[in-house]
Coordinates of C-alpha atoms in Angstrom, one line a residue:
M19 CA 0.0 0.0 0.0
S20 CA 1.4 3.4 -1.0
E21 CA 1.4 6.4 1.2
N22 CA -1.2 8.0 -1.1
N23 CA -3.7 5.3 -0.3
V24 CA -3.7 5.6 3.4
K25 CA -7.1 6.5 4.6
V26 CA -6.6 6.5 8.3
S27 CA -3.5 6.8 10.4
V28 CA -3.9 5.0 13.7
I29 CA -1.7 6.3 16.5
M30 CA -1.1 4.4 19.7
P31 CA 1.4 5.2 22.6
V32 CA 2.8 2.1 24.2
Y33 CA 4.1 1.8 27.8
K34 CA 4.0 -1.2 30.1
V35 CA 1.2 -3.0 28.4
E36 CA 2.8 -6.3 27.4
D37 CA -0.3 -8.2 28.4
Y38 CA -2.7 -6.0 26.4
V39 CA -0.9 -4.5 23.4
G40 CA -1.2 -7.6 21.2
K41 CA -5.0 -7.5 21.4
A42 CA -5.0 -3.8 20.6
I43 CA -3.0 -4.3 17.5
E44 CA -5.0 -7.3 16.4
S45 CA -8.2 -5.3 16.7
I46 CA -6.8 -2.8 14.1
Q47 CA -5.6 -5.6 11.9
A48 CA -9.2 -7.0 12.0
Q49 CA -10.7 -3.8 10.7
T50 CA -12.9 -4.1 7.6
L51 CA -11.2 -0.9 6.3
T52 CA -7.7 -2.1 5.2
E53 CA -6.1 1.1 4.0
W54 CA -4.7 2.2 7.4
E55 CA -1.3 2.6 8.9
L56 CA -0.6 2.0 12.6
F57 CA 2.1 3.9 14.5
A58 CA 2.9 2.0 17.7
V59 CA 5.1 4.4 19.7
D60 CA 7.2 2.5 22.3
D61 CA 7.7 5.3 24.9
G62 CA 10.7 3.7 26.5
S63 CA 8.6 0.9 28.0
P64 CA 10.7 -1.2 30.4
D65 CA 8.8 -4.5 29.7
N66 CA 8.4 -6.4 26.4
S67 CA 5.8 -4.1 24.9
G68 CA 8.1 -2.6 22.3
K69 CA 9.4 -6.0 21.3
I70 CA 5.8 -7.3 20.9
C71 CA 5.1 -4.3 18.6
D72 CA 8.2 -5.1 16.5
E73 CA 7.0 -8.7 16.1
Y74 CA 3.7 -7.6 14.7
A75 CA 5.4 -5.0 12.4
A76 CA 7.7 -7.6 11.0
K77 CA 4.6 -9.5 9.7
D78 CA 2.5 -6.5 8.6
S79 CA 4.1 -3.6 6.7
R80 CA 1.2 -1.3 7.7
I81 CA 2.5 -1.3 11.3
K82 CA 5.3 1.1 12.1
V83 CA 7.1 1.1 15.4
I84 CA 8.7 4.2 16.8
H85 CA 11.1 3.6 19.7
Q86 CA 11.9 6.6 21.9
A87 CA 13.1 7.5 25.4
N88 CA 10.2 7.8 27.9
A89 CA 8.6 11.2 27.4
G90 CA 4.9 10.5 28.2
A91 CA 1.9 9.7 26.1
P92 CA 1.5 13.2 24.6
A93 CA 5.0 13.2 23.2
A94 CA 4.5 9.7 21.9
R95 CA 1.3 10.7 20.1
N96 CA 2.8 13.9 18.7
A97 CA 5.8 12.1 17.3
A98 CA 3.5 9.9 15.3
M99 CA 1.3 12.7 14.2
D100 CA 4.3 14.3 12.4
K101 CA 4.9 11.1 10.4
A102 CA 1.3 10.2 9.7
V103 CA 0.1 10.4 6.0
G104 CA -3.5 9.3 6.3
E105 CA -6.5 11.5 5.4
Y106 CA -7.8 11.1 8.9
M107 CA -6.2 10.3 12.3
Y108 CA -7.4 8.0 14.9
F109 CA -5.9 7.7 18.4
M110 CA -6.3 4.7 20.6
D111 CA -4.8 3.4 23.9
S112 CA -2.7 0.3 23.8
D113 CA -4.6 -1.5 26.6
D114 CA -8.0 -1.3 24.8
W115 CA -9.5 -2.8 21.7
T116 CA -12.0 -1.9 18.9
E117 CA -14.8 -3.5 17.0
P118 CA -13.9 -4.4 13.4
T119 CA -16.2 -2.0 11.4
M120 CA -15.1 1.1 13.4
L121 CA -12.6 2.7 10.9
E122 CA -14.7 1.9 7.8
D123 CA -18.0 3.2 9.3
M124 CA -16.4 6.4 10.7
Y125 CA -14.4 7.0 7.5
N126 CA -17.5 6.7 5.3
I127 CA -19.4 9.2 7.5
A128 CA -16.5 11.6 7.3
R129 CA -16.0 11.4 3.6
E130 CA -19.7 11.2 2.5
N131 CA -20.6 14.2 4.7
D132 CA -17.3 16.2 4.4
R133 CA -16.8 16.2 8.2
Q134 CA -13.8 17.4 10.1
L135 CA -14.8 15.4 13.2
V136 CA -16.8 12.2 13.7
I137 CA -17.8 11.1 17.2
A138 CA -19.0 7.6 18.1
G139 CA -20.3 5.8 21.1
Y140 CA -18.2 3.4 23.1
Y141 CA -18.1 0.8 25.9
I142 CA -16.6 1.0 29.3
D143 CA -15.7 -2.6 30.4
T144 CA -14.9 -2.7 34.1
Y145 CA -13.5 -6.1 35.1
Y146 CA -14.0 -7.2 38.6
N147 CA -12.1 -10.4 38.0
D148 CA -10.3 -11.9 35.1
E149 CA -13.4 -13.1 33.3
E150 CA -16.4 -11.1 34.6
K151 CA -17.1 -7.5 33.8
F152 CA -19.7 -4.7 34.0
T153 CA -20.2 -3.0 30.7
Q154 CA -21.4 0.6 30.5
E155 CA -22.5 2.0 27.1
Q156 CA -22.0 5.7 26.3
V157 CA -23.9 6.8 23.3
V158 CA -26.3 9.5 21.9
D159 CA -28.5 9.5 18.7
S160 CA -26.8 9.9 15.3
V161 CA -26.8 13.5 13.9
I162 CA -25.0 15.4 11.2
Y163 CA -24.8 19.0 12.5
K164 CA -25.8 21.4 9.7
T165 CA -23.9 24.3 11.1
Q166 CA -21.1 25.2 13.6
K167 CA -23.7 27.0 15.7
E168 CA -25.9 23.9 15.9
F169 CA -23.0 21.8 17.1
R170 CA -22.1 24.3 19.7
E171 CA -25.6 24.6 21.0
N172 CA -25.8 20.9 21.5
A173 CA -22.3 20.2 22.6
H174 CA -23.2 20.1 26.3
K175 CA -25.3 17.0 25.6
L176 CA -22.2 15.3 24.2
F177 CA -20.1 16.4 27.1
D178 CA -22.8 15.1 29.4
K179 CA -22.5 11.6 27.9
N180 CA -18.7 11.8 28.2
L181 CA -18.3 11.7 24.4
L182 CA -16.1 14.8 24.0
Y183 CA -13.4 14.2 26.5
T184 CA -11.4 11.3 25.0
P185 CA -9.8 11.0 21.6
W186 CA -10.4 7.3 21.0
N187 CA -14.1 7.5 20.1
K188 CA -13.3 10.0 17.3
L189 CA -12.0 10.3 13.8
F190 CA -10.1 13.6 13.1
S191 CA -9.4 15.2 9.8
A192 CA -5.7 15.3 9.5
Q193 CA -5.9 18.5 7.4
Y194 CA -7.9 20.2 10.2
L195 CA -5.4 19.2 12.9
R196 CA -2.5 20.5 10.8
E197 CA -4.1 23.7 9.7
N198 CA -4.9 24.6 13.3
N199 CA -1.5 23.3 14.6
I200 CA -3.3 21.0 17.1
Y201 CA -1.2 18.7 19.1
F202 CA -1.4 16.9 22.5
P203 CA -0.2 19.2 25.3
N204 CA 2.6 18.0 27.6
T205 CA 0.5 17.3 30.7
F206 CA -1.1 14.3 32.3
W207 CA -4.8 13.8 31.3
D208 CA -3.8 15.3 27.9
D209 CA -6.9 14.0 26.2
F210 CA -9.3 16.7 27.4
P211 CA -7.3 19.8 26.5
F212 CA -6.5 18.2 23.1
N213 CA -10.2 17.7 22.4
L214 CA -11.1 21.2 23.6
S215 CA -8.6 22.5 21.0
V216 CA -10.3 20.5 18.4
V217 CA -13.9 21.4 19.2
R218 CA -13.1 25.1 19.9
D219 CA -13.5 26.2 16.2
V220 CA -14.5 23.0 14.4
E221 CA -17.3 23.6 11.9
R222 CA -18.4 20.2 10.5
V223 CA -19.2 17.5 13.0
A224 CA -21.1 14.2 12.8
V225 CA -22.2 11.8 15.5
T226 CA -23.0 8.1 15.1
D227 CA -25.1 6.1 17.6
K228 CA -22.9 3.0 16.9
K229 CA -20.4 1.9 19.5
Y230 CA -17.0 0.5 18.7
Y231 CA -14.3 1.2 21.3
H232 CA -13.8 -0.9 24.4
F233 CA -12.3 1.2 27.1
I234 CA -10.9 -1.3 29.7
R235 CA -10.9 -0.6 33.4
K236 CA -8.7 -3.4 34.8
R237 CA -5.1 -2.4 35.4
A238 CA -4.4 -1.1 38.9
E239 CA -1.6 1.0 37.6
S240 CA -3.7 2.8 35.0
E241 CA -4.1 6.5 35.0
T242 CA -7.8 6.3 36.1
A243 CA -6.9 4.2 39.2
R244 CA -4.2 6.3 40.7
Y245 CA -4.2 8.6 43.7
R246 CA -3.3 12.1 42.5
S247 CA -2.1 14.8 45.0
D248 CA -2.9 17.5 42.4
M249 CA -6.3 16.3 41.2
Y250 CA -8.2 19.2 42.7
D251 CA -6.0 21.8 41.1
K252 CA -6.3 19.9 37.8
R253 CA -10.1 19.9 38.0
E254 CA -10.2 23.6 38.8
E255 CA -8.1 24.2 35.8
E256 CA -10.4 22.1 33.6
N257 CA -13.4 23.9 34.9
G258 CA -11.8 27.1 33.8
W259 CA -11.2 25.7 30.4
M260 CA -14.9 24.7 30.1
N261 CA -16.1 28.1 31.1
E262 CA -13.7 29.8 28.7
L263 CA -14.9 27.5 25.9
Y264 CA -18.5 28.5 26.4
G265 CA -17.5 32.1 26.7
H266 CA -15.6 31.8 23.3
W267 CA -18.8 30.3 21.8
N268 CA -20.9 33.0 23.5
I269 CA -23.4 30.3 24.6
M270 CA -24.8 30.4 28.1
N271 CA -28.3 29.5 29.1
G272 CA -30.0 27.7 31.9
E273 CA -29.5 24.3 30.4
V274 CA -25.8 24.9 29.8
E275 CA -25.3 26.5 33.2
E276 CA -26.9 23.5 34.9
F277 CA -24.7 21.1 33.0
L278 CA -21.5 23.0 33.8
S279 CA -22.5 23.2 37.5
R280 CA -23.4 19.5 37.7
R281 CA -20.2 18.6 35.8
Y282 CA -18.1 20.6 38.3
I283 CA -19.7 19.3 41.4
E284 CA -19.5 15.7 40.2
R285 CA -15.8 16.1 39.8
I286 CA -15.5 17.7 43.2
I287 CA -17.0 14.4 44.6
G288 CA -14.2 12.6 42.7
C289 CA -11.6 14.9 44.2
I290 CA -12.9 14.2 47.7
E291 CA -12.8 10.5 47.1
N292 CA -9.2 10.9 45.9
V293 CA -8.4 12.4 49.3
T294 CA -9.9 9.4 51.1
N295 CA -8.3 7.0 48.7
K296 CA -6.3 4.2 50.5
N297 CA -3.1 5.4 48.8
C298 CA -3.4 9.0 50.2
T299 CA -0.9 9.5 53.0
L300 CA -2.4 12.7 54.5
S301 CA -3.5 12.6 58.1
T302 CA -7.2 12.5 58.9
A303 CA -7.1 16.2 60.0
E304 CA -5.3 17.1 56.7
K305 CA -7.8 15.2 54.7
K306 CA -10.7 17.0 56.4
E307 CA -9.1 20.4 55.9
Q308 CA -8.8 19.7 52.1
I309 CA -12.4 18.5 52.0
K310 CA -13.5 21.7 53.8
S311 CA -11.7 23.9 51.3
M312 CA -13.3 22.0 48.4
I313 CA -16.9 21.9 49.6
C314 CA -17.0 25.4 51.2
S315 CA -15.6 27.3 48.2
E316 CA -17.8 29.9 46.5
T317 CA -17.6 27.9 43.3
S318 CA -18.8 24.7 44.9
Q319 CA -21.6 26.4 46.8
K320 CA -22.9 28.1 43.6
A321 CA -22.6 24.8 41.6
V322 CA -24.4 22.7 44.1
K323 CA -27.4 25.1 44.1
L324 CA -27.6 25.0 40.3
A325 CA -26.9 21.3 39.7
H326 CA -29.8 18.9 39.3
P327 CA -28.5 15.4 39.3
S328 CA -31.0 12.7 38.0
S329 CA -29.9 9.9 40.3
L330 CA -30.8 9.5 44.0
Y331 CA -27.1 8.5 44.6
M332 CA -25.8 11.8 43.5
K333 CA -28.6 13.8 45.2
V334 CA -27.6 12.2 48.5
L335 CA -23.9 12.9 47.9
L336 CA -24.6 16.5 47.3
L337 CA -26.3 17.0 50.7
P338 CA -23.1 17.3 52.8
I339 CA -21.8 19.9 50.3
K340 CA -25.1 21.9 50.6
W341 CA -24.8 21.7 54.4
K342 CA -21.0 22.4 54.4
S343 CA -20.7 19.3 56.6
V344 CA -17.1 18.2 56.4
C345 CA -17.4 15.3 58.8
L346 CA -20.4 13.8 56.9
M347 CA -18.7 14.3 53.6
Y348 CA -15.6 12.7 54.9
M349 CA -17.5 9.6 56.2
M350 CA -19.5 9.3 53.0
S351 CA -16.3 9.5 50.9
C352 CA -14.6 6.9 53.0
V353 CA -17.5 4.6 52.3
I354 CA -17.1 5.3 48.5
S355 CA -13.3 4.6 48.7
K356 CA -14.0 1.4 50.5
V357 CA -16.5 0.2 47.9
K358 CA -14.1 1.3 45.1
S359 CA -11.3 -0.8 46.5
T360 CA -13.3 -3.9 47.6
N361 CA -16.3 -4.1 45.3
T362 CA -15.4 -3.0 41.8
K363 CA -18.7 -4.2 40.4
L364 CA -20.9 -2.1 42.7
F365 CA -18.6 0.9 42.3
A366 CA -18.9 0.7 38.5
K367 CA -22.6 0.4 38.6
L368 CA -22.9 3.4 41.0
K369 CA -20.6 5.5 38.8
A370 CA -22.5 4.6 35.7
G371 CA -25.8 5.5 37.2
R372 CA -24.8 8.9 38.6

């Protein structure tokens, strides 16, 4: 296959995933669209991940392996972006896998409708042992937005379904990314700011109600399972980005304001659980002091008044914030942390139903 015939460039950072990367690669090899190239970027992985990628590349010329010193997932993705020749770019994680018609379906939607961005549904597979899992489906109805304004006015519904935060449920026009000089920023949780850069001025967007990507929650060492001492600061920064985006779009109404408030307060709950996480080494007094600063802030108090969660679970969790009850919030968060560490199935169901 010549470079001129590459329809999709698949980009995948690889680090400490020797038990998973083979399935990820094979899910791309199984795609019904065959005109793809895959960049597997070995980001200085200390295990056999890079070697496994080399073995697949030796048997399939469409697979290209980049070996580099460890610099993080953003640098790995960016290195491949500069080498990619496909009409469209697709980003996946090396510990997940995809359904076989994904690239073909999304490519056809993009080409037939002249779209810069195609958004699909996906699965969250949370394993509570080696064989059993709880599967959550994230999806909205299919739509081809007629105008930029229509997309912007409805974007909060996509954010609300967690469809705009990650790159792996999307197909991106390579031309659009290059013309706007969009790369992954050098930060942890780089997916979100990258996608904000994409949607900020995008004009032609399509959404499909089909689901393809399987996001796997299984590895204890994965980014989503870690304790983060700076999580609250990061969430505050992200909230600023969201408000700036809607300011740039000049869109603010009751529905959007409620969504932004609910989004913020749900993430504050996550920050509080992060403090009571078993891996947090702060003293009980220090934990309570951090919780107090989070729930008593002006931003939290405003958000909790405007937010209208649909589940009883979230409504109950918001009560200690409304009451500014640090002790009650601490106790409830300790229970959540206990459930998270001992009953993955229940925690996944509660999180999915919030």
